[in-house]
PDB file of C-alpha atoms and ligand atoms in Angstrom:
ATOM      1  CA  UNK P 117     113.912 116.179 115.087  1.00 56.00           C
ATOM      2  CA  UNK P 118     110.898 118.437 114.663  1.00 68.00           C
ATOM      3  CA  UNK P 119     107.484 116.989 115.488  1.00 80.00           C
ATOM      4  CA  UNK P 120     105.854 119.367 113.005  1.00 78.00           C
ATOM      5  CA  UNK P 121     107.005 117.129 110.175  1.00 90.00           C
ATOM      6  CA  UNK P 122     104.556 114.392 111.105  1.00 94.00           C
ATOM      7  CA  UNK P 123     100.976 113.752 112.192  1.00 95.00           C
ATOM      8  CA  UNK P 124     100.133 112.906 115.776  1.00 97.00           C
ATOM      9  CA  UNK P 125      97.767 109.943 115.748  1.00 98.00           C
ATOM     10  CA  UNK P 126      95.767 108.848 118.777  1.00 98.00           C
ATOM     11  CA  UNK P 127      94.307 105.430 118.030  1.00 98.00           C
ATOM     12  CA  UNK P 128      92.105 103.279 120.218  1.00 98.00           C
ATOM     13  CA  UNK P 129      92.386  99.507 120.101  1.00 98.00           C
ATOM     14  CA  UNK P 130      89.159  98.063 121.388  1.00 98.00           C
ATOM     15  CA  UNK P 131      90.429  94.459 121.198  1.00 98.00           C
ATOM     16  CA  UNK P 132      87.495  92.023 121.730  1.00 98.00           C
ATOM     17  CA  UNK P 133      85.207  94.550 123.395  1.00 98.00           C
ATOM     18  CA  UNK P 134      81.966  96.313 122.380  1.00 98.00           C
ATOM     19  CA  UNK P 135      79.016  94.979 120.424  1.00 98.00           C
ATOM     20  CA  UNK P 136      78.004  96.815 117.223  1.00 98.00           C
ATOM     21  CA  UNK P 137      75.216  98.533 119.179  1.00 98.00           C
ATOM     22  CA  UNK P 138      77.625  99.641 121.905  1.00 98.00           C
ATOM     23  CA  UNK P 139      80.148 100.777 119.278  1.00 98.00           C
ATOM     24  CA  UNK P 140      77.630 103.083 117.608  1.00 98.00           C
ATOM     25  CA  UNK P 141      76.519 104.564 120.936  1.00 98.00           C
ATOM     26  CA  UNK P 142      80.141 105.098 122.031  1.00 98.00           C
ATOM     27  CA  UNK P 143      81.072 106.920 118.829  1.00 98.00           C
ATOM     28  CA  UNK P 144      77.975 109.137 118.968  1.00 98.00           C
ATOM     29  CA  UNK P 145      78.961 110.141 122.509  1.00 98.00           C
ATOM     30  CA  UNK P 146      82.653 110.602 121.684  1.00 98.00           C
ATOM     31  CA  UNK P 147      82.269 112.599 118.455  1.00 98.00           C
ATOM     32  CA  UNK P 148      81.391 116.007 119.965  1.00 98.00           C
ATOM     33  CA  UNK P 149      84.002 115.524 122.700  1.00 98.00           C
ATOM     34  CA  UNK P 150      86.891 115.205 120.210  1.00 98.00           C
ATOM     35  CA  UNK P 151      85.528 117.385 117.400  1.00 98.00           C
ATOM     36  CA  UNK P 152      88.189 120.059 117.919  1.00 97.00           C
ATOM     37  CA  UNK P 153      91.149 117.651 118.140  1.00 97.00           C
ATOM     38  CA  UNK P 154      94.475 118.815 116.724  1.00 95.00           C
ATOM     39  CA  UNK P 155      95.556 115.223 116.121  1.00 97.00           C
ATOM     40  CA  UNK P 156      94.161 112.389 114.009  1.00 98.00           C
ATOM     41  CA  UNK P 157      91.599 110.371 115.976  1.00 98.00           C
ATOM     42  CA  UNK P 158      91.230 106.689 115.133  1.00 98.00           C
ATOM     43  CA  UNK P 159      89.222 103.836 116.640  1.00 98.00           C
ATOM     44  CA  UNK P 160      90.296 100.328 115.692  1.00 98.00           C
ATOM     45  CA  UNK P 161      87.312  98.108 116.313  1.00 98.00           C
ATOM     46  CA  UNK P 162      86.370  94.413 116.098  1.00 98.00           C
ATOM     47  CA  UNK P 163      85.541  93.365 112.543  1.00 98.00           C
ATOM     48  CA  UNK P 164      81.864  92.845 113.249  1.00 98.00           C
ATOM     49  CA  UNK P 165      81.591  96.413 114.600  1.00 98.00           C
ATOM     50  CA  UNK P 166      83.003  98.018 111.453  1.00 98.00           C
ATOM     51  CA  UNK P 167      79.723  98.812 109.596  1.00 98.00           C
ATOM     52  CA  UNK P 168      78.113 100.304 112.727  1.00 98.00           C
ATOM     53  CA  UNK P 169      81.286 102.247 113.590  1.00 98.00           C
ATOM     54  CA  UNK P 170      81.724 103.625 110.075  1.00 98.00           C
ATOM     55  CA  UNK P 171      78.082 104.736 109.979  1.00 98.00           C
ATOM     56  CA  UNK P 172      78.303 106.381 113.420  1.00 98.00           C
ATOM     57  CA  UNK P 173      81.562 108.159 112.536  1.00 98.00           C
ATOM     58  CA  UNK P 174      80.297 109.574 109.241  1.00 98.00           C
ATOM     59  CA  UNK P 175      80.650 113.361 109.145  1.00 98.00           C
ATOM     60  CA  UNK P 176      82.947 113.401 112.198  1.00 98.00           C
ATOM     61  CA  UNK P 177      86.737 113.566 112.540  1.00 98.00           C
ATOM     62  CA  UNK P 178      86.851 109.989 113.859  1.00 98.00           C
ATOM     63  CA  UNK P 179      88.518 107.505 111.520  1.00 98.00           C
ATOM     64  CA  UNK P 180      87.767 103.807 111.745  1.00 98.00           C
ATOM     65  CA  UNK P 181      90.400 101.108 111.771  1.00 98.00           C
ATOM     66  CA  UNK P 182      90.445  97.332 111.925  1.00 98.00           C
ATOM     67  CA  UNK P 183      92.454  95.170 114.313  1.00 98.00           C
ATOM     68  CA  UNK P 184      93.947  92.832 111.702  1.00 98.00           C
ATOM     69  CA  UNK P 185      94.050  92.085 107.976  1.00 98.00           C
ATOM     70  CA  UNK P 186      94.927  88.939 106.081  1.00 98.00           C
ATOM     71  CA  UNK P 187      97.842  88.927 103.661  1.00 98.00           C
ATOM     72  CA  UNK P 188      96.060  87.155 100.802  1.00 97.00           C
ATOM     73  CA  UNK P 189      93.754  89.021  98.418  1.00 96.00           C
ATOM     74  CA  UNK P 190      91.047  86.361  98.761  1.00 97.00           C
ATOM     75  CA  UNK P 191      90.684  82.605  98.990  1.00 97.00           C
ATOM     76  CA  UNK P 192      90.389  79.656 101.339  1.00 98.00           C
ATOM     77  CA  UNK P 193      91.212  81.377 104.654  1.00 97.00           C
ATOM     78  CA  UNK P 194      88.141  80.695 106.779  1.00 97.00           C
ATOM     79  CA  UNK P 195      87.486  83.417 109.300  1.00 96.00           C
ATOM     80  CA  UNK P 196      89.919  85.915 107.797  1.00 97.00           C
ATOM     81  CA  UNK P 197      89.296  89.385 106.335  1.00 98.00           C
ATOM     82  CA  UNK P 198      91.066  90.888 103.319  1.00 98.00           C
ATOM     83  CA  UNK P 199      92.263  94.423 102.714  1.00 98.00           C
ATOM     84  CA  UNK P 200      89.699  94.822  99.912  1.00 98.00           C
ATOM     85  CA  UNK P 201      86.902  93.911 102.320  1.00 98.00           C
ATOM     86  CA  UNK P 202      88.105  96.474 104.867  1.00 98.00           C
ATOM     87  CA  UNK P 203      88.406  99.237 102.274  1.00 98.00           C
ATOM     88  CA  UNK P 204      84.972  98.458 100.858  1.00 98.00           C
ATOM     89  CA  UNK P 205      83.515  98.701 104.378  1.00 98.00           C
ATOM     90  CA  UNK P 206      84.986 102.180 104.870  1.00 98.00           C
ATOM     91  CA  UNK P 207      88.021 101.285 106.989  1.00 98.00           C
ATOM     92  CA  UNK P 208      91.078 103.569 106.735  1.00 98.00           C
ATOM     93  CA  UNK P 209      93.536 102.140 109.274  1.00 98.00           C
ATOM     94  CA  UNK P 210      94.538  98.663 110.367  1.00 98.00           C
ATOM     95  CA  UNK P 211      96.595  97.417 113.302  1.00 98.00           C
ATOM     96  CA  UNK P 212      99.152  94.805 112.282  1.00 98.00           C
ATOM     97  CA  UNK P 213     101.278  92.570 114.500  1.00 98.00           C
ATOM     98  CA  UNK P 214      99.785  93.494 117.859  1.00 98.00           C
ATOM     99  CA  UNK P 215     101.574  91.528 120.585  1.00 97.00           C
ATOM    100  CA  UNK P 216      98.343  89.690 121.406  1.00 97.00           C
ATOM    101  CA  UNK P 217      98.230  88.463 117.796  1.00 97.00           C
ATOM    102  CA  UNK P 218     101.881  87.451 118.061  1.00 96.00           C
ATOM    103  CA  UNK P 219     101.327  85.727 121.425  1.00 95.00           C
ATOM    104  CA  UNK P 220      97.991  83.956 120.886  1.00 96.00           C
ATOM    105  CA  UNK P 221      97.654  83.612 117.111  1.00 96.00           C
ATOM    106  CA  UNK P 222     101.148  82.665 115.969  1.00 95.00           C
ATOM    107  CA  UNK P 223     101.803  85.978 114.239  1.00 96.00           C
ATOM    108  CA  UNK P 224     105.467  86.227 113.208  1.00 97.00           C
ATOM    109  CA  UNK P 225     107.653  89.026 111.871  1.00 98.00           C
ATOM    110  CA  UNK P 226     107.220  87.447 108.418  1.00 98.00           C
ATOM    111  CA  UNK P 227     103.409  87.435 108.541  1.00 98.00           C
ATOM    112  CA  UNK P 228     103.489  90.987 109.908  1.00 98.00           C
ATOM    113  CA  UNK P 229     105.498  91.953 106.839  1.00 98.00           C
ATOM    114  CA  UNK P 230     103.064  90.148 104.500  1.00 98.00           C
ATOM    115  CA  UNK P 231     100.040  91.783 106.144  1.00 98.00           C
ATOM    116  CA  UNK P 232     101.702  95.204 106.038  1.00 98.00           C
ATOM    117  CA  UNK P 233     102.329  94.907 102.301  1.00 98.00           C
ATOM    118  CA  UNK P 234      98.774  93.658 101.694  1.00 98.00           C
ATOM    119  CA  UNK P 235      97.334  96.640 103.598  1.00 98.00           C
ATOM    120  CA  UNK P 236      99.557  99.184 101.845  1.00 98.00           C
ATOM    121  CA  UNK P 237      98.713  97.742  98.420  1.00 98.00           C
ATOM    122  CA  UNK P 238      95.108  98.820  99.071  1.00 98.00           C
ATOM    123  CA  UNK P 239      96.062 102.212 100.510  1.00 98.00           C
ATOM    124  CA  UNK P 240      95.150 101.331 104.076  1.00 98.00           C
ATOM    125  CA  UNK P 241      97.178 103.044 106.773  1.00 98.00           C
ATOM    126  CA  UNK P 242      99.097 100.314 108.589  1.00 98.00           C
ATOM    127  CA  UNK P 243      99.731 100.663 112.336  1.00 98.00           C
ATOM    128  CA  UNK P 244     102.583  98.183 112.724  1.00 98.00           C
ATOM    129  CA  UNK P 245     103.263  97.078 116.305  1.00 98.00           C
ATOM    130  CA  UNK P 246     106.713  96.264 117.626  1.00 98.00           C
ATOM    131  CA  UNK P 247     107.973  95.849 121.172  1.00 98.00           C
ATOM    132  CA  UNK P 248     110.106  93.812 123.500  1.00 97.00           C
ATOM    133  CA  UNK P 249     109.024  91.372 126.184  1.00 96.00           C
ATOM    134  CA  UNK P 250     110.058  91.873 129.796  1.00 95.00           C
ATOM    135  CA  UNK P 251     112.688  89.140 129.401  1.00 95.00           C
ATOM    136  CA  UNK P 252     114.152  90.858 126.347  1.00 96.00           C
ATOM    137  CA  UNK P 253     114.296  94.185 128.218  1.00 95.00           C
ATOM    138  CA  UNK P 254     116.007  92.494 131.158  1.00 94.00           C
ATOM    139  CA  UNK P 255     118.456  90.813 128.776  1.00 96.00           C
ATOM    140  CA  UNK P 256     119.380  94.234 127.409  1.00 97.00           C
ATOM    141  CA  UNK P 257     118.204  93.449 123.871  1.00 98.00           C
ATOM    142  CA  UNK P 258     115.339  95.944 123.536  1.00 98.00           C
ATOM    143  CA  UNK P 259     117.052  97.952 120.780  1.00 98.00           C
ATOM    144  CA  UNK P 260     118.015  94.838 118.830  1.00 98.00           C
ATOM    145  CA  UNK P 261     114.515  93.340 119.185  1.00 98.00           C
ATOM    146  CA  UNK P 262     112.544  96.371 118.017  1.00 98.00           C
ATOM    147  CA  UNK P 263     115.072  97.132 115.277  1.00 98.00           C
ATOM    148  CA  UNK P 264     114.772  93.612 113.891  1.00 98.00           C
ATOM    149  CA  UNK P 265     110.963  93.634 114.129  1.00 98.00           C
ATOM    150  CA  UNK P 266     110.817  97.007 112.364  1.00 98.00           C
ATOM    151  CA  UNK P 267     113.240  95.980 109.609  1.00 98.00           C
ATOM    152  CA  UNK P 268     111.418  92.722 108.864  1.00 98.00           C
ATOM    153  CA  UNK P 269     107.967  94.381 108.973  1.00 98.00           C
ATOM    154  CA  UNK P 270     109.149  96.887 106.359  1.00 98.00           C
ATOM    155  CA  UNK P 271     110.901  94.470 103.976  1.00 98.00           C
ATOM    156  CA  UNK P 272     109.778  95.353 100.457  1.00 98.00           C
ATOM    157  CA  UNK P 273     107.888  98.493 101.578  1.00 98.00           C
ATOM    158  CA  UNK P 274     108.810 101.470  99.383  1.00 98.00           C
ATOM    159  CA  UNK P 275     109.730 104.939 100.624  1.00 98.00           C
ATOM    160  CA  UNK P 276     106.559 106.181  98.892  1.00 98.00           C
ATOM    161  CA  UNK P 277     104.412 103.708 100.864  1.00 98.00           C
ATOM    162  CA  UNK P 278     105.966 104.848 104.143  1.00 98.00           C
ATOM    163  CA  UNK P 279     103.504 107.766 104.156  1.00 97.00           C
ATOM    164  CA  UNK P 280     100.880 105.163 105.066  1.00 98.00           C
ATOM    165  CA  UNK P 281     102.943 103.441 107.752  1.00 98.00           C
ATOM    166  CA  UNK P 282     102.699 104.190 111.463  1.00 98.00           C
ATOM    167  CA  UNK P 283     104.915 102.276 113.858  1.00 98.00           C
ATOM    168  CA  UNK P 284     103.492 101.625 117.317  1.00 98.00           C
ATOM    169  CA  UNK P 285     106.144 100.928 119.928  1.00 98.00           C
ATOM    170  CA  UNK P 286     104.371  98.725 122.446  1.00 98.00           C
ATOM    171  CA  UNK P 287     106.549  97.128 125.120  1.00 97.00           C
ATOM    172  CA  UNK P 288     104.760  93.827 125.748  1.00 96.00           C
ATOM    173  CA  UNK P 289     105.263  94.152 129.509  1.00 95.00           C
ATOM    174  CA  UNK P 290     103.279  97.411 129.511  1.00 94.00           C
ATOM    175  CA  UNK P 291     100.205  96.258 127.594  1.00 92.00           C
ATOM    176  CA  UNK P 292      97.123  95.872 129.740  1.00 86.00           C
ATOM    177  CA  UNK P 293      99.273  95.568 132.854  1.00 89.00           C
ATOM    178  CA  UNK P 294      98.988  99.092 134.230  1.00 85.00           C
ATOM    179  CA  UNK P 295     102.808  99.291 133.975  1.00 86.00           C
ATOM    180  CA  UNK P 296     103.741 102.154 131.683  1.00 87.00           C
ATOM    181  CA  UNK P 297     107.163 102.708 130.181  1.00 89.00           C
ATOM    182  CA  UNK P 298     108.592 105.932 131.553  1.00 95.00           C
ATOM    183  CA  UNK P 299     108.380 108.788 129.109  1.00 97.00           C
ATOM    184  CA  UNK P 300     112.169 108.610 128.715  1.00 97.00           C
ATOM    185  CA  UNK P 301     112.052 104.880 127.955  1.00 97.00           C
ATOM    186  CA  UNK P 302     109.277 105.451 125.409  1.00 97.00           C
ATOM    187  CA  UNK P 303     111.149 108.341 123.808  1.00 97.00           C
ATOM    188  CA  UNK P 304     114.391 106.390 123.660  1.00 98.00           C
ATOM    189  CA  UNK P 305     112.910 103.365 121.903  1.00 98.00           C
ATOM    190  CA  UNK P 306     110.751 105.462 119.547  1.00 98.00           C
ATOM    191  CA  UNK P 307     114.013 107.268 118.683  1.00 98.00           C
ATOM    192  CA  UNK P 308     115.739 103.943 117.984  1.00 98.00           C
ATOM    193  CA  UNK P 309     112.891 103.001 115.631  1.00 98.00           C
ATOM    194  CA  UNK P 310     113.207 106.383 113.894  1.00 98.00           C
ATOM    195  CA  UNK P 311     116.935 105.735 113.414  1.00 98.00           C
ATOM    196  CA  UNK P 312     116.137 102.356 111.837  1.00 98.00           C
ATOM    197  CA  UNK P 313     113.734 104.083 109.426  1.00 98.00           C
ATOM    198  CA  UNK P 314     116.384 106.701 108.643  1.00 98.00           C
ATOM    199  CA  UNK P 315     118.828 103.904 107.850  1.00 98.00           C
ATOM    200  CA  UNK P 316     116.331 102.253 105.518  1.00 98.00           C
ATOM    201  CA  UNK P 317     114.752 105.283 103.824  1.00 98.00           C
ATOM    202  CA  UNK P 318     116.734 108.385 104.772  1.00 98.00           C
ATOM    203  CA  UNK P 319     116.193 111.270 107.181  1.00 97.00           C
ATOM    204  CA  UNK P 320     113.230 112.848 105.362  1.00 96.00           C
ATOM    205  CA  UNK P 321     111.097 109.700 105.618  1.00 98.00           C
ATOM    206  CA  UNK P 322     112.216 109.149 109.224  1.00 97.00           C
ATOM    207  CA  UNK P 323     111.225 112.705 110.151  1.00 96.00           C
ATOM    208  CA  UNK P 324     107.815 112.275 108.528  1.00 97.00           C
ATOM    209  CA  UNK P 325     106.939 108.885 110.057  1.00 98.00           C
ATOM    210  CA  UNK P 326     104.513 108.781 112.957  1.00 98.00           C
ATOM    211  CA  UNK P 327     105.788 106.590 115.792  1.00 98.00           C
ATOM    212  CA  UNK P 328     103.294 105.945 118.569  1.00 98.00           C
ATOM    213  CA  UNK P 329     103.764 104.654 122.077  1.00 97.00           C
ATOM    214  CA  UNK P 330     101.322 102.070 123.425  1.00 97.00           C
ATOM    215  CA  UNK P 331     101.178 100.364 126.794  1.00 96.00           C
ATOM    216  CA  UNK P 332      98.838 101.461 129.575  1.00 94.00           C
ATOM    217  CA  UNK P 333      98.632 105.028 128.268  1.00 96.00           C
ATOM    218  CA  UNK P 334      95.822 106.731 130.136  1.00 96.00           C
ATOM    219  CA  UNK P 335      94.282 110.080 131.008  1.00 97.00           C
ATOM    220  CA  UNK P 336      96.893 110.633 133.733  1.00 96.00           C
ATOM    221  CA  UNK P 337     100.145 109.802 131.933  1.00 96.00           C
ATOM    222  CA  UNK P 338      99.301 110.830 128.351  1.00 97.00           C
ATOM    223  CA  UNK P 339     100.491 114.429 128.634  1.00 97.00           C
ATOM    224  CA  UNK P 340     103.954 113.414 129.825  1.00 97.00           C
ATOM    225  CA  UNK P 341     104.359 110.596 127.266  1.00 97.00           C
ATOM    226  CA  UNK P 342     103.071 112.675 124.358  1.00 97.00           C
ATOM    227  CA  UNK P 343     105.346 115.594 125.242  1.00 96.00           C
ATOM    228  CA  UNK P 344     108.364 113.570 124.150  1.00 97.00           C
ATOM    229  CA  UNK P 345     109.935 114.516 120.832  1.00 96.00           C
ATOM    230  CA  UNK P 346     109.913 111.001 119.368  1.00 97.00           C
ATOM    231  CA  UNK P 347     106.433 110.020 120.603  1.00 97.00           C
ATOM    232  CA  UNK P 348     103.921 111.011 117.931  1.00 97.00           C
ATOM    233  CA  UNK P 349     100.767 109.662 119.426  1.00 97.00           C
ATOM    234  CA  UNK P 350      99.436 106.620 121.174  1.00 98.00           C
ATOM    235  CA  UNK P 351      97.867 103.235 120.606  1.00 98.00           C
ATOM    236  CA  UNK P 352      95.478 102.890 123.487  1.00 98.00           C
ATOM    237  CA  UNK P 353      93.717  99.778 124.723  1.00 97.00           C
ATOM    238  CA  UNK P 354      91.842  99.985 128.019  1.00 97.00           C
ATOM    239  CA  UNK P 355      91.515 103.767 128.123  1.00 97.00           C
ATOM    240  CA  UNK P 356      89.982 103.823 124.633  1.00 98.00           C
ATOM    241  CA  UNK P 357      86.881 102.125 126.029  1.00 98.00           C
ATOM    242  CA  UNK P 358      85.927 105.165 128.106  1.00 98.00           C
ATOM    243  CA  UNK P 359      84.919 108.310 126.236  1.00 98.00           C
ATOM    244  CA  UNK P 360      86.111 110.687 128.968  1.00 98.00           C
ATOM    245  CA  UNK P 361      89.562 109.077 129.324  1.00 98.00           C
ATOM    246  CA  UNK P 362      90.078 108.747 125.581  1.00 98.00           C
ATOM    247  CA  UNK P 363      89.095 112.396 125.123  1.00 98.00           C
ATOM    248  CA  UNK P 364      91.739 113.529 127.635  1.00 98.00           C
ATOM    249  CA  UNK P 365      94.390 111.582 125.700  1.00 98.00           C
ATOM    250  CA  UNK P 366      93.187 113.072 122.392  1.00 98.00           C
ATOM    251  CA  UNK P 367      93.363 116.586 123.859  1.00 97.00           C
ATOM    252  CA  UNK P 368      97.019 115.970 124.725  1.00 95.00           C
ATOM    253  CA  UNK P 369      97.782 114.720 121.219  1.00 94.00           C
TER     254      UNK P 369
HETATM  255  C1  PEP V 554      97.056  97.931 123.222  1.00 91.32           C
HETATM  256  O1  PEP V 554      96.165  97.078 123.230  1.00 91.32           O
HETATM  257  O2  PEP V 554      97.637  98.200 122.185  1.00 91.32           O
HETATM  258  C2  PEP V 554      97.372  98.591 124.491  1.00 91.32           C
HETATM  259  C3  PEP V 554      98.361  99.430 124.510  1.00 91.32           C
HETATM  260  O3  PEP V 554      96.589  98.267 125.572  1.00 91.32           O
HETATM  261  P1  PEP V 554      96.558  99.040 126.992  1.00 91.32           P
HETATM  262  O4  PEP V 554      96.487 100.506 126.671  1.00 91.32           O
HETATM  263  O5  PEP V 554      95.361  98.538 127.667  1.00 91.32           O
HETATM  264  O6  PEP V 554      97.842  98.705 127.685  1.00 91.32           O
END
């Protein structure tokens, strides 16, 4: 598999951090540091930060993403945000099915699928998260778990729409814990996901799909993780909150 067939995407996930004021200041500081990046640079920010982030990123190579999207076009879903609203605000990417959404907000494979289709229908780039828990890894069902999550997330998604799909392999046990998957573990599971995509859409789509690793990626381990043939970028939590650390990861992308 040749990495040249697909984009490397380094995406930050700020989670519930940064006020709009802090977001604008962060992006102003980061922009010159990543201006010569060879990869796509994305910051997925809290919904309330989106206008400030989009304004601060204007004219730079930083793309703004959201951290979630609702599956309905509009309606009685208090507190939710639609794909149309994100697009209108200048958002290009959206994280879907992050393990924290699955764990704390009852996100299921079915709602991940519905949100993915809603995002793609409005031409948003969907960063779809999959990953096993520690128990599932210890039970030896990592491949089955991520394969099932990937297949259900992509139900009803066309081969044409796959150009706007990024899969983020995020082992739950490695998120925010400081425990990183080894580069071989990351490569192996990203390869399994690529095989699932090949089974669903064929080799050409599989070769062209960006598959990120996420889980305590940082300035120290990024080079090794990103050197792997099946790892096409990273979804980065903690280290995306520091301009210097995030820049090092981008430079390795
Ligand atoms: C994440 O939130 O997607 C993530 C990978 O977090 P961290 O990098 O902090 O483990």
